[in-house]
Coordinates of C-alpha atoms and ligand atoms in Angstrom, one line a residue:
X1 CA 151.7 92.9 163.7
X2 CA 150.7 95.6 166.3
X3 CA 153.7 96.8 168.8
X4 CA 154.1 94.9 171.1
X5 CA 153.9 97.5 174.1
X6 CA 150.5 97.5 173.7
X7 CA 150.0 94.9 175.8
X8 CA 147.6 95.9 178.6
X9 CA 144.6 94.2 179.6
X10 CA 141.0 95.3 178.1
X11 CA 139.1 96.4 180.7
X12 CA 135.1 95.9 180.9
X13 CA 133.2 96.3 183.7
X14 CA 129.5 95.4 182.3
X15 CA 126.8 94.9 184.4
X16 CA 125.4 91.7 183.0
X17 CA 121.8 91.8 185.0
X18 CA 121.0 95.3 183.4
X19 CA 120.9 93.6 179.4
X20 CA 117.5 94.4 178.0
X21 CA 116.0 93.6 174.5
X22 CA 118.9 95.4 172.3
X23 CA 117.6 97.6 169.7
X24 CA 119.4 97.3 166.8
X25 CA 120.2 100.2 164.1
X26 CA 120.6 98.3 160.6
X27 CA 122.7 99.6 157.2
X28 CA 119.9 102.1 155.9
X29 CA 120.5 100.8 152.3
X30 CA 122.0 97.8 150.3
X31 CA 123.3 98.0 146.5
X32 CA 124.1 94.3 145.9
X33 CA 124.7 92.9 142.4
X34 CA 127.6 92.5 139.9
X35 CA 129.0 95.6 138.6
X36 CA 127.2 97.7 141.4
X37 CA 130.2 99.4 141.9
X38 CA 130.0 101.2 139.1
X39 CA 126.7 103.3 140.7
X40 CA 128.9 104.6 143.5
X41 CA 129.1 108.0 142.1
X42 CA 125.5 108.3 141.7
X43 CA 124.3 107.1 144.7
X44 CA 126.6 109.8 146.8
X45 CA 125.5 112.4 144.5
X46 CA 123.0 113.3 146.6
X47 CA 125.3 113.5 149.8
X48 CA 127.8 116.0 148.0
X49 CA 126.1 119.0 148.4
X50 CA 127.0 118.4 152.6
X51 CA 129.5 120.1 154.8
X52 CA 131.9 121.3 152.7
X53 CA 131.2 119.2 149.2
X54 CA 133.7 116.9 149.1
X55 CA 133.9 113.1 150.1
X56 CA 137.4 110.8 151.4
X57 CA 137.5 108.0 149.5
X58 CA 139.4 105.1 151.9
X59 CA 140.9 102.4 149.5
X60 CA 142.6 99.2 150.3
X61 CA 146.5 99.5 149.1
X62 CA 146.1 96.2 147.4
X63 CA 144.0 98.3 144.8
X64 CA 146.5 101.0 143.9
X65 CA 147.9 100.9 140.3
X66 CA 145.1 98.0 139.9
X67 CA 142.1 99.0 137.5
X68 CA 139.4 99.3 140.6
X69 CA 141.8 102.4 141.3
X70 CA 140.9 103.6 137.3
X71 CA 137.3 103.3 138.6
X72 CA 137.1 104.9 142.2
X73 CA 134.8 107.4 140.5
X74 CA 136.3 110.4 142.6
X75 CA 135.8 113.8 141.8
X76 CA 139.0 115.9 141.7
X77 CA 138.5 117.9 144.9
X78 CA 137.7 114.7 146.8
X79 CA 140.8 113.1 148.8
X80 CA 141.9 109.5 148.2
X81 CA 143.9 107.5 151.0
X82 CA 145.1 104.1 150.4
X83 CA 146.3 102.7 153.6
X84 CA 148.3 99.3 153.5
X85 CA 146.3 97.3 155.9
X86 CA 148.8 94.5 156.4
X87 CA 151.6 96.2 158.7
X88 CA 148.9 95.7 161.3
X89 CA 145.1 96.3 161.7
X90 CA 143.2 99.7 162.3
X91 CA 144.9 101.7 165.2
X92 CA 143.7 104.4 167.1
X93 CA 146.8 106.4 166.3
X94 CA 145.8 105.7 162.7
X95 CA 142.3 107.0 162.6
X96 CA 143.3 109.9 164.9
X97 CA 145.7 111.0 162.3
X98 CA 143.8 110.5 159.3
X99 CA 140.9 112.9 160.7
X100 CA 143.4 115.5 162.0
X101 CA 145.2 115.3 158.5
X102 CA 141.2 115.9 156.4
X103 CA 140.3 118.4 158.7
X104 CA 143.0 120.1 158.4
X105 CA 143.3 120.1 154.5
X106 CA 139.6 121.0 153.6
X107 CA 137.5 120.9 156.2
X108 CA 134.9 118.3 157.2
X109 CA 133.7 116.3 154.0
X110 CA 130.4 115.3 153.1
X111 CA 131.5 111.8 153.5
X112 CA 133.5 109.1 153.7
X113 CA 133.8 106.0 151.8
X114 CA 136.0 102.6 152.3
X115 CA 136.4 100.1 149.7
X116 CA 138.6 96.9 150.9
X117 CA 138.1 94.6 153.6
X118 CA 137.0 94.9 157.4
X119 CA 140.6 96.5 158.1
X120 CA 139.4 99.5 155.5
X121 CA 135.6 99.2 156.9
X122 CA 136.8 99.4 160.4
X123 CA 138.8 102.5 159.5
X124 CA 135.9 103.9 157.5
X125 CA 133.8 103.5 160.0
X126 CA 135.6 104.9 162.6
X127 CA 137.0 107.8 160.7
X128 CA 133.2 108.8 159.8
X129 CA 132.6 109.4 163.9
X130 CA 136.0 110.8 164.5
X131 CA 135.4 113.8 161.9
X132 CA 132.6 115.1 164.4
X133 CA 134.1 114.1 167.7
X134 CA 136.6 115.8 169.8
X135 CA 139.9 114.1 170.9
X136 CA 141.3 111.0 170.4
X137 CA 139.5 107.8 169.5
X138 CA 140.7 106.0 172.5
X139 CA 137.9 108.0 174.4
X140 CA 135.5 106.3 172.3
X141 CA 136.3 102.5 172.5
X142 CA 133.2 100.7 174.0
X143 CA 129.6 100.7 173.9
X144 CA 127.8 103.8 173.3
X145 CA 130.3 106.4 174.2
X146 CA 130.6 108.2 171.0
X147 CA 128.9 111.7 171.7
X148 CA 127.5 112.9 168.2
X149 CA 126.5 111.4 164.7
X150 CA 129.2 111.1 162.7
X151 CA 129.1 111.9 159.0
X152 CA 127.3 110.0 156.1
X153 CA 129.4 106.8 155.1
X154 CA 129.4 104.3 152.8
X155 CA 130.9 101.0 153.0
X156 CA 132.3 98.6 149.8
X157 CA 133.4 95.3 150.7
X158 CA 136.3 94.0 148.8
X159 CA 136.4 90.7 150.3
X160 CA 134.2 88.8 152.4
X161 CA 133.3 87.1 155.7
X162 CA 133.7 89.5 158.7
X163 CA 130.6 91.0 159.1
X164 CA 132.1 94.2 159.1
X165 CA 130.1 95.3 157.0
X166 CA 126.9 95.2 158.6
X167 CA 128.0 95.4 162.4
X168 CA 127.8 98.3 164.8
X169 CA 131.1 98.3 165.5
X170 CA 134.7 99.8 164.5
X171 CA 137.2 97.9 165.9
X172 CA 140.3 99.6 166.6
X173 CA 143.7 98.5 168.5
X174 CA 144.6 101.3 170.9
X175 CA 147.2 101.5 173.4
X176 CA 145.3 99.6 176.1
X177 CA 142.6 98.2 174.4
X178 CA 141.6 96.2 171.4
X179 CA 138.1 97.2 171.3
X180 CA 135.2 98.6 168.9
X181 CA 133.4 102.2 168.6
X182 CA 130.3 100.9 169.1
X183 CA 126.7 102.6 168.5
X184 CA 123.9 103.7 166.1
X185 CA 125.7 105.5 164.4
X186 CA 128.7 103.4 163.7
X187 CA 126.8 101.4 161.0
X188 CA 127.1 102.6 157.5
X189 CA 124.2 104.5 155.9
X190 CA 125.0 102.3 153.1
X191 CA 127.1 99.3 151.8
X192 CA 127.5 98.3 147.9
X193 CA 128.0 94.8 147.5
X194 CA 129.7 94.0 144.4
X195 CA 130.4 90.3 144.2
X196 CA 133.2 91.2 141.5
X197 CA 135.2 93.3 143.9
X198 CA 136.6 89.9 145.6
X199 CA 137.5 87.8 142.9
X200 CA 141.6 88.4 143.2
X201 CA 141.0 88.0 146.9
X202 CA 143.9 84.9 147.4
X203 CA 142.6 81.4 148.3
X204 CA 143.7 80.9 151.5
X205 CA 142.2 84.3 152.3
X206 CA 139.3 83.5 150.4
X207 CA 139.2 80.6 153.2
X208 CA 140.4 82.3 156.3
X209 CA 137.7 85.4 156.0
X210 CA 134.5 83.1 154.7
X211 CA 135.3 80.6 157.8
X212 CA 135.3 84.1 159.7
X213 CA 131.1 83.8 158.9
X214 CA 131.0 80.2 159.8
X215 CA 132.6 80.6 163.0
X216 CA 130.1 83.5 163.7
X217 CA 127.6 81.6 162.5
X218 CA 128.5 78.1 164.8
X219 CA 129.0 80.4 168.0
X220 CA 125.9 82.9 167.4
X221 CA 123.3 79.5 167.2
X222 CA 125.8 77.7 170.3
X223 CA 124.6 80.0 173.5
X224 CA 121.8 81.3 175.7
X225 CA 121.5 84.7 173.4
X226 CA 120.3 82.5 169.9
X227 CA 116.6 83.2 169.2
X228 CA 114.9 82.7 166.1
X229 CA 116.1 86.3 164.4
X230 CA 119.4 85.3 165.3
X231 CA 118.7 81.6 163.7
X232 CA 117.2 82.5 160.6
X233 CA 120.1 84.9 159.6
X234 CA 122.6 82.5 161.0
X235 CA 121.0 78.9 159.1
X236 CA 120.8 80.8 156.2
X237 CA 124.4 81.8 156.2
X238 CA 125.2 78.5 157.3
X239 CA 123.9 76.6 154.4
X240 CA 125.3 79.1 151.7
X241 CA 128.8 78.1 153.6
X242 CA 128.4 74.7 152.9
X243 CA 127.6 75.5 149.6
X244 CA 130.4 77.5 148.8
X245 CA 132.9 75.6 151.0
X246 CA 131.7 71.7 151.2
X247 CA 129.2 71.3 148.4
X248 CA 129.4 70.0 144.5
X249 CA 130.3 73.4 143.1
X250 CA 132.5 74.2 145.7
X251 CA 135.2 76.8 145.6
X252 CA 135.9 80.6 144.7
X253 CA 134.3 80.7 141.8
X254 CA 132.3 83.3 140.8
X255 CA 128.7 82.0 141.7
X256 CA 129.9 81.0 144.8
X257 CA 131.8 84.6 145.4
X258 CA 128.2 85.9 145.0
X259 CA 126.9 84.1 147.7
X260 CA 129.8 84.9 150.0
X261 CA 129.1 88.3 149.9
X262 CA 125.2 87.1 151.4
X263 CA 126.6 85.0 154.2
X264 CA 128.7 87.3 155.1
X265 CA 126.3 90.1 155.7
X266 CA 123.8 87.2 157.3
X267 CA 126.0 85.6 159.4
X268 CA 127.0 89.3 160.7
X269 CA 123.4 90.0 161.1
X270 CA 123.1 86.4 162.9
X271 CA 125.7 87.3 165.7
X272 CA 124.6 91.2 166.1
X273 CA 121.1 89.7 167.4
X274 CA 123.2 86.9 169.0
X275 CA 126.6 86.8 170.0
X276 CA 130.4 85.4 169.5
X277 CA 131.6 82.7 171.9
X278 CA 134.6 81.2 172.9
X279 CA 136.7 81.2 169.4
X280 CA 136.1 84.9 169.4
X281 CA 136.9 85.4 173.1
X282 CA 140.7 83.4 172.6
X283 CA 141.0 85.3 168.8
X284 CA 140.6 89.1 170.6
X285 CA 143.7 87.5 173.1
X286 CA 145.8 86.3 170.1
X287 CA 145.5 89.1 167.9
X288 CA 145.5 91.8 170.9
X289 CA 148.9 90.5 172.4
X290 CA 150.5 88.5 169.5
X291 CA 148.8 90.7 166.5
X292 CA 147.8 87.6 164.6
X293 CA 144.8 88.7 162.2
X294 CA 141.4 87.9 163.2
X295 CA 140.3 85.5 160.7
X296 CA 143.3 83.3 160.6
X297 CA 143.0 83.1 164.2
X298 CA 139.8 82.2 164.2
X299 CA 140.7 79.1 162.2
X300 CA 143.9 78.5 164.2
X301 CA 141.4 78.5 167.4
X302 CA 138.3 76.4 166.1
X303 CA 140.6 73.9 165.0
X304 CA 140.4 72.9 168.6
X305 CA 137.2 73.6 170.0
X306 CA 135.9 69.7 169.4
X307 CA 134.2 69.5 172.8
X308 CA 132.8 72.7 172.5
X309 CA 131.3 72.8 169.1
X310 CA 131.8 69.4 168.1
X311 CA 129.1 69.6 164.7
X312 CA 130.9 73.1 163.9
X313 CA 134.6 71.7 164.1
X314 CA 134.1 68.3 162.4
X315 CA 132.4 70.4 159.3
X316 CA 135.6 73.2 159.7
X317 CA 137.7 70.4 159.4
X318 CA 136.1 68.6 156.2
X319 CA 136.2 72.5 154.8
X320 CA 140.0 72.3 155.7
X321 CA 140.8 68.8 154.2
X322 CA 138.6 69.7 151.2
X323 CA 140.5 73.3 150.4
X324 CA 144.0 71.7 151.3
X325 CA 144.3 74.4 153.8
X326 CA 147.3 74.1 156.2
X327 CA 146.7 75.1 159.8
X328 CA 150.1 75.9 162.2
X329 CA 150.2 73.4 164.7
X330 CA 152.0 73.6 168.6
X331 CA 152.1 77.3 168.9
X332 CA 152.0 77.3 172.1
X333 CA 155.4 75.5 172.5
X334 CA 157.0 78.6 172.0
X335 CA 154.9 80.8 174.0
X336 CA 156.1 81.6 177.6
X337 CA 153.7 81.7 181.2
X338 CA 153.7 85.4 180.6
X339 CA 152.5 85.4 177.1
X340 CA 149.9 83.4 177.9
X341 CA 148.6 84.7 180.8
X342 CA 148.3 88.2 178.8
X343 CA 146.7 86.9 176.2
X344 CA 143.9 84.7 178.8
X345 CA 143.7 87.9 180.4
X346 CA 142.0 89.9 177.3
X347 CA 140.1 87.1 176.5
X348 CA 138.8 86.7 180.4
X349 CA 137.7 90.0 180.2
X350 CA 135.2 89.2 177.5
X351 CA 132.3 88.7 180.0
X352 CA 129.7 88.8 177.4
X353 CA 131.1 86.0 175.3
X354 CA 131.7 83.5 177.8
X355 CA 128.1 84.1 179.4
X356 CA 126.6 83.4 175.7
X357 CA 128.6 80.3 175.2
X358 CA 129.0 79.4 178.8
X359 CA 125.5 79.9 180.5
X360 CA 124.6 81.8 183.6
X361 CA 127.0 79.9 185.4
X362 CA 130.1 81.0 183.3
X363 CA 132.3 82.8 185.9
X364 CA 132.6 78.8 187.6
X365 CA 134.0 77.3 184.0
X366 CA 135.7 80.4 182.4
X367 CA 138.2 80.5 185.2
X368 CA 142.0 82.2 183.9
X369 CA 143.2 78.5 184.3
X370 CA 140.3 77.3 182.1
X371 CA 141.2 79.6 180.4
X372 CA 145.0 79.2 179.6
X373 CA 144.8 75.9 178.9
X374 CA 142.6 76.8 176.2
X375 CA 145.6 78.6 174.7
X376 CA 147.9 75.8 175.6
X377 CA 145.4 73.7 173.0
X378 CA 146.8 75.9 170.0
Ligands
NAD401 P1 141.6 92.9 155.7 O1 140.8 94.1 155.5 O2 142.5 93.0 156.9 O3 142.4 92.5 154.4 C1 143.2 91.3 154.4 C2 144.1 91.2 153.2 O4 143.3 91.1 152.0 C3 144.9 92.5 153.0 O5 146.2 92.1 152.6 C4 144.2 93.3 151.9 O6 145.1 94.1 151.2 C5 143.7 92.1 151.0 N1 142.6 92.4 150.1 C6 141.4 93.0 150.4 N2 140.6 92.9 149.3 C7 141.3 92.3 148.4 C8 141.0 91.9 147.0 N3 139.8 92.1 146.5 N4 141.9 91.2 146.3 C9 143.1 90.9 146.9 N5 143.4 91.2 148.1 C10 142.5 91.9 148.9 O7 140.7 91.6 155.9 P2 139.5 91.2 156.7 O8 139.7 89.8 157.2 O9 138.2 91.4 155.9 O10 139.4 92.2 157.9 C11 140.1 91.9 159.1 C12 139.8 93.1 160.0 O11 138.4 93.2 160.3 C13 140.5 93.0 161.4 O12 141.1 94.3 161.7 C14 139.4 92.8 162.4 O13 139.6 93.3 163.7 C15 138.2 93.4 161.7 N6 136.9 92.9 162.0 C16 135.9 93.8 162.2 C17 134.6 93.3 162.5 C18 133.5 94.3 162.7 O14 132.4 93.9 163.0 N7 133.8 95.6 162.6 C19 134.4 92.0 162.6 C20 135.4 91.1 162.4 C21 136.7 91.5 162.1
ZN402 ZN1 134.8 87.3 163.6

C-alpha cells in the first residue's frame, strides 16, 4: 500500500481539441522465445563499451536466492538491485533514490536492465530517464516533459499482462500524483520475452495480470479512438485470451504461458494506438487513494461494468467461474463520503479516458456523481 498522505488529486489540464494523429515510438527490438534469457549477456555486449562500462541490473525480489538470480549474467563491476515490489508500487521517492544512490557509486552506466513485472519495468524505465535528468522525477510525471534521452534499457518481463512492456510510459506514485513519465524515449530499446520466466508466477496472479490485457483489450476496441491498428492488435490479443483463459487447453500451462507473453505485448500495443476506458479511469482512483494494485483492481472494477461492456463482463465472468477465482464483494460498505469522493476525483480527472469510452459528449455523463456511484457499485 502507498501512504496514505498522498492523497491529492491528479491534475490534467489537456486540451482535448489540439489531439492530432499520435506518432508512436515502438520497442526498437524483440527477443521472444524459450530460454531467450539466456542471450541477455550478448545482446548488451554491444552497449557496455557506453558511459562509463557498466550496466544496473533491476531484479524482482521474488527472484533472489531463486536460480534466475544464478543466471542474471552480470558482470562483477555491474550493480544488482532487487527491490521488493509488494510494499507498494514504483514511487517517485524510489526512483529518485536509486539514481542518486548509482550516480553516486560509479557514475552513469551504460545501461539499465529490469527483470520482473510492470512494478520492476516501471522502475526500469523510469530510472533509465532519471540517470540523464536533473531533479526529482516528480517534474517529469506527464506527457512529454522529460528533457533528454535517457540511457539504453532493456526490459525482461517476468510475468505477464500489463503492457508494460511495450508502452510509453513509467508509471510512478508521487506525492500528488499517480501518473506516468511519458515519451519517446520511455520505451525500452529492447525487451526479451522469455515465456519461461513466468511459470512460478501464482494462479490468481497468473489471472489478475492476464485479465489486465483483456480489460485493455475490451476498453481499447469500446470508444471513439479504436481504428483498425488498434483492432488488429487488440482481436488478436483477444482471441489468444480466450485461448488461454476460456478455451479446451485452458490454464497456466506452458503453451498457454507462451502465448500470454503475445497478448500481453498486443493488447499493450492495442490500447497505445487506442485507449483505456472507464475500468482504468476507477482503477488509477482505487489504487491512487487506497493503494490497491492495478490488476486486481481492474478485476474488482470490471466485475461491474455490465451496462458498459456487457460482451467483455459476461466473458470476464465465465473466465472467473472457470478459474474459481474469488472477487471481494461490498467494498464500498466500508468506505466513507470522503474516501470516495477522493478516489472519483482522480478518476474524474482522467479526461482522456472518459472521452474514449464516453464520446464527445462525456463531460454531460462523467459527472463526479456519475461518477461516485460508480465506486459505490464495488
Ligand atoms: P508486479 O510487478 O507488481 O508484481 C506482482 C507480484 O508478482 C509481485 O509480488 C512480484 O514479486 C511477483 N512476481 C513477478 N514475477 C514473478 C514470477 N515469475 N514468479 C513469481 N512471482 C513473481 O506485477 P504487475 O501486475 O506486472 O505490475 C503492476 C505494476 O505495473 C503497477 O505498478 C502498475 O502501475 C504498473 N503498470 C504499468 C503499465 C505501463 O504501461 N507502464 C501498465 C499497467 C500497469
Ligand atoms: Zn491496465
Amino acid at each position: 500500500m502507498f501512504p496514505k498522505k498522498a492523497t491529492a488529486e491528479l491534475c490534467v489540464t489537456i486540451d482535448l481539441t489540439s489531439i492530432m494523429h499520435k506518432n508512436f515510438k515502438n520497442i526498437d527490438r524483440v527477443t521472444y522465445g524459450r530460454g531467450s534469457f539466456a542471450q541477455l549477456s550478448q545482446t548488451i555486449a554491444p552497449v557496455r563499451s557506453e558511459n562509463n562500462n557498466y550496466f544496473v541490473f533491476i531484479v524482482d525480489h521474488y527472484f533472489k536466492g531463486k536460480p534466475l538470480s544464478a543466471k542474471l549474467q552480470n558482470e562483477p563491476k555491474d550493480l544488482v538491485y532487487y527491490i521488493d515490489v509488494d510494499v507498494y508500487e514504483p514511487t517517485t521517492d524510489q526512483v529518485d533514490n536509486l539514481r542518486n544512490d548509482i550516480l553516486a557509486k560509479k557514475g552513469l552506466p551504460s545501461g539499465v536492465v529490469g527483470i520482473g513485472g510492470g512494478s520492476v519495468m516501471d522502475i526500469a524505465k523510469a530510472l533509465s530517464l532519471m540517470l540523464t535528468n536533473e531533479g526529482s522525477s516528480t517534474l517529469y510525471q506527464g506527457l512529454n516533459l522529460v528533457k533528454k534521452p535517457g540511457i539504453y534499457h532493456l526490459g525482461v518481463p517476468t510475468i505477464s499482462g500489463t503492457g508494460a512492456e511495450v508502452s510509453m510510459t513509467a508509471v510512478l506514485t508521487g506525492p500528488e500524483k499517480k501518473l506516468g513519465l511519458k515519451c519517446d524515449w520511455t520505451v525500452f530499446n529492447q525487451v526479451i520475452l522469455d515465456p519461461e520466466l513466468i511459470e512460478t508466477v501464482p494462479n490468481d496472479w497468473w489471472f489478475y495480470t492476464g485479465m489486465d490485457t483483456y480489460i485493455h483489450c475490451i476498453e481499447s476496441h469500446n470508444g471513439i479512438r479504436n481504428n483498425a491498428f488498434s483492432l488488429a492488435y487488440g482481436d488478436q490479443a483477444l482471441q489468444l485470451c480466450r485461448e488461454i483463459y476460456l478455451g479446451e487447453k485452458a490454464g497456466q500451462t506452458a503453451y498457454n504461458n507462451d502465448k500470454l507473453m503475445v497478448a500481453s505485448l498486443m493488447g499493450g500495443l492495442s490500447l497505445t494506438y487506442s485507449e483505456v476506458g472507464v475500468c482504468h479511469a476507477i482503477s488509477y482512483g482505487l489504487s491512487k487513494i487506497l493503494g490497491t494494485r492495478h490488476c486486481f483492481a481492474n478485476c474488482v472494477i470490471f466485475q461491474h461494468l455490465q451496462d458498459i461492456y456487457p460482451l467483455g463482463v459476461k466473458e470476464f465472468k465465465e473466465m472467473i467461474k472457470k478459474h474459481k477465482i474469488e472477487l471481494p464483494q461490498n467494498l464500498s460498505k466500508s468506505w466513507n463520503e470522503e474516501t470516495i469522493s477522493k478516489m472519483a476525483n482522480v478518476s474524474y480527472n482522467l479526461p482522456f479516458m472518459w472521452h474514449h469510452a464516453l464520446g464527445d459528449n462525456y463531460k454531460e455523463i462523467a459527472t463526479m456523481d456519475y461518477i461516485k456511484d460508480l465506486f459505490k457499485r464495488l
